[in-house]
Amino acid sequence: DTEVTQTPKHLVMGMTNKKSLKCEQHMGHRAMYWYKQKAKKPPELMFVYSYEKLSINESVPSRFSPECPNSSLLNLHLHALQPEDSALYLCASSQVASEQYFGPGTRLTVT
Amino acid sequence: QKEVEQDPGPLSVPEGAIVSLNCTYSNSAFQYFMWYRQYSRKGPELLMYTYSSGNKEDGRFTAQVDKSSKYISLFIRDSQPSDSATYLCAMRRLGAGGTSYGKLTFGQGTILTVHP
């Protein structure tokens, strides 16, 4: 089973709201990733967690705050977002430095 | 110049055709190569993963890597309307350490339509 699940599927939030995106995998993968994808563009890496530790932050604004509570879960906390942050947010997981499996994504709209 | 170049298309073919999708890259440090299929408003689905030059086949899909030319291809045989999607190539550097850890570099994606 190569399934990565993400909740919610869709999210609409105002610029003053606080919300969280959730990601889960049960493949025993020790690396987890957050990507942002705008329409007709490839995914852009935001964060990488390896063995529950943040190993890459691609200069993402502080209004995005990742958290990895355990090896199966990954959260992305959102606060004071801007309309230009509207996008598809993708979670992925992999064995260390191996191929990545993506979840279905959360479609975020910031109003 | 982008590290990975991929023609965005769109590419339109009749059902049953052989489809050829290609990417070129400039950085010889890339050693691992992937092809993903992405349907509209869905997450990318891994189709093929390879790290050596040569061909790898899985059902109707064949991935080809030529490291000497820095060129990778994905062939789809007997294409079906259900193959209509965006195809993304992705690649990664060798090794697990440092800032290159796990980071994929994607092509821009090729939009494919297979019409009945």
Tab-separated table of N, CA and C in Angstrom, chain A residues 33 35 37 41-43 45 48 50 55-56 58 88 90 96-104 107, chain B residues 34 36 38 41-44 46 49 88 92 95-96 98-104 106-108 111:
chain	number	residue	atom	x	y	z
A	33	TYR	N	7.218	15.381	3.442
A	33	TYR	CA	7.435	16.616	2.705
A	33	TYR	C	6.123	17.406	2.579
A	35	TYR	N	4.624	20.308	-0.112
A	35	TYR	CA	4.785	21.027	-1.368
A	35	TYR	C	3.594	21.961	-1.565
A	37	GLN	N	1.528	23.765	-4.855
A	37	GLN	CA	1.415	23.715	-6.315
A	37	GLN	C	0.361	24.708	-6.789
A	41	LYS	N	1.588	24.607	-12.856
A	41	LYS	CA	2.997	24.650	-12.459
A	41	LYS	C	3.364	23.349	-11.751
A	42	PRO	N	4.637	22.980	-11.717
A	42	PRO	CA	5.022	21.792	-10.954
A	42	PRO	C	4.996	22.087	-9.458
A	43	PRO	N	4.993	21.055	-8.632
A	43	PRO	CA	5.049	21.272	-7.185
A	43	PRO	C	6.342	21.982	-6.772
A	45	LEU	N	8.786	22.610	-3.478
A	45	LEU	CA	9.083	22.108	-2.145
A	45	LEU	C	9.018	23.230	-1.119
A	48	VAL	N	10.988	19.708	4.430
A	48	VAL	CA	11.299	18.288	4.502
A	48	VAL	C	11.556	17.927	5.955
A	50	SER	N	12.959	14.702	8.237
A	50	SER	CA	13.630	13.420	8.210
A	50	SER	C	13.759	12.921	9.637
A	55	SER	N	14.553	19.133	8.226
A	55	SER	CA	15.870	19.121	7.599
A	55	SER	C	15.983	20.139	6.466
A	56	ILE	N	14.876	20.529	5.879
A	56	ILE	CA	14.897	21.545	4.825
A	56	ILE	C	13.712	22.489	5.018
A	58	GLU	N	12.536	25.672	2.712
A	58	GLU	CA	12.887	26.395	1.494
A	58	GLU	C	12.507	27.874	1.593
A	88	LEU	N	-2.857	24.310	-4.287
A	88	LEU	CA	-2.989	22.915	-3.865
A	88	LEU	C	-1.777	22.584	-2.992
A	90	LEU	N	0.363	19.795	-1.157
A	90	LEU	CA	0.609	18.370	-1.296
A	90	LEU	C	1.562	17.891	-0.208
A	96	VAL	N	14.167	7.079	3.312
A	96	VAL	CA	15.229	8.073	3.274
A	96	VAL	C	15.852	8.127	1.881
A	97	ALA	N	15.815	9.327	1.279
A	97	ALA	CA	16.419	9.578	-0.029
A	97	ALA	C	15.979	8.571	-1.093
A	98	SER	N	14.694	8.241	-1.119
A	98	SER	CA	14.156	7.317	-2.113
A	98	SER	C	12.983	7.992	-2.826
A	99	GLU	N	12.245	7.227	-3.639
A	99	GLU	CA	11.155	7.831	-4.399
A	99	GLU	C	10.054	8.318	-3.468
A	100	GLN	N	9.389	9.403	-3.880
A	100	GLN	CA	8.373	10.031	-3.054
A	100	GLN	C	6.982	9.672	-3.551
A	101	TYR	N	6.089	9.446	-2.593
A	101	TYR	CA	4.688	9.169	-2.879
A	101	TYR	C	3.864	10.347	-2.360
A	102	PHE	N	3.001	10.843	-3.227
A	102	PHE	CA	2.219	12.027	-2.901
A	102	PHE	C	0.807	11.660	-2.443
A	103	GLY	N	0.255	12.517	-1.594
A	103	GLY	CA	-1.150	12.442	-1.235
A	103	GLY	C	-2.006	13.169	-2.256
A	104	PRO	N	-3.324	13.169	-2.056
A	104	PRO	CA	-4.235	13.792	-3.019
A	104	PRO	C	-4.253	15.309	-2.943
A	107	ARG	N	-6.923	21.506	-1.331
A	107	ARG	CA	-7.093	22.724	-2.152
A	107	ARG	C	-7.469	23.861	-1.217
B	34	MET	N	12.348	10.106	-12.000
B	34	MET	CA	10.986	9.678	-11.762
B	34	MET	C	10.058	10.285	-12.803
B	36	TYR	N	5.897	11.117	-12.964
B	36	TYR	CA	4.628	11.171	-12.259
B	36	TYR	C	3.517	11.526	-13.247
B	38	GLN	N	-0.307	13.228	-13.230
B	38	GLN	CA	-1.187	14.023	-12.384
B	38	GLN	C	-2.473	14.350	-13.129
B	41	ARG	N	-6.545	18.480	-10.601
B	41	ARG	CA	-6.950	18.704	-9.219
B	41	ARG	C	-6.679	17.500	-8.301
B	42	LYS	N	-5.710	16.655	-8.691
B	42	LYS	CA	-5.326	15.509	-7.867
B	42	LYS	C	-3.830	15.585	-7.582
B	43	GLY	N	-3.355	14.732	-6.661
B	43	GLY	CA	-1.929	14.676	-6.388
B	43	GLY	C	-1.185	13.876	-7.437
B	44	PRO	N	0.120	14.115	-7.629
B	44	PRO	CA	0.915	13.340	-8.589
B	44	PRO	C	0.999	11.872	-8.160
B	46	LEU	N	3.101	8.335	-8.740
B	46	LEU	CA	4.382	7.827	-9.238
B	46	LEU	C	4.152	6.716	-10.253
B	49	TYR	N	10.346	4.848	-11.546
B	49	TYR	CA	11.480	5.324	-10.749
B	49	TYR	C	12.704	4.539	-11.193
B	88	LEU	N	4.737	14.662	-15.317
B	88	LEU	CA	5.853	15.415	-14.733
B	88	LEU	C	7.074	14.518	-14.638
B	92	ARG	N	16.568	13.692	-8.837
B	92	ARG	CA	17.158	13.965	-7.532
B	92	ARG	C	18.639	13.643	-7.582
B	95	GLY	N	22.810	10.630	-2.977
B	95	GLY	CA	23.204	10.828	-1.597
B	95	GLY	C	22.077	11.389	-0.767
B	96	ALA	N	22.190	11.275	0.530
B	96	ALA	CA	21.119	11.654	1.436
B	96	ALA	C	21.495	12.815	2.338
B	98	GLY	N	23.024	16.775	3.394
B	98	GLY	CA	23.114	18.167	2.987
B	98	GLY	C	21.821	18.715	2.423
B	99	THR	N	21.904	19.823	1.774
B	99	THR	CA	20.720	20.508	1.289
B	99	THR	C	20.085	19.806	0.104
B	100	SER	N	20.765	18.828	-0.490
B	100	SER	CA	20.165	18.123	-1.615
B	100	SER	C	19.284	16.973	-1.148
B	101	TYR	N	19.232	16.797	0.163
B	101	TYR	CA	18.529	15.650	0.727
B	101	TYR	C	17.097	15.579	0.273
B	102	GLY	N	16.729	14.507	-0.433
B	102	GLY	CA	15.355	14.240	-0.783
B	102	GLY	C	14.718	15.245	-1.714
B	103	LYS	N	15.423	16.304	-2.116
B	103	LYS	CA	14.768	17.357	-2.883
B	103	LYS	C	14.625	16.948	-4.336
B	104	LEU	N	13.413	17.014	-4.850
B	104	LEU	CA	13.154	16.722	-6.253
B	104	LEU	C	13.170	18.009	-7.063
B	106	PHE	N	11.614	19.262	-10.557
B	106	PHE	CA	10.590	18.868	-11.521
B	106	PHE	C	10.763	19.592	-12.840
B	107	GLY	N	10.333	18.909	-13.922
B	107	GLY	CA	10.088	19.615	-15.167
B	107	GLY	C	8.758	20.352	-15.062
B	108	GLN	N	8.436	21.126	-16.111
B	108	GLN	CA	7.220	21.938	-16.079
B	108	GLN	C	5.952	21.110	-16.275
B	111	ILE	N	1.143	18.353	-20.824
B	111	ILE	CA	-0.286	18.041	-20.821
B	111	ILE	C	-0.577	17.123	-22.005
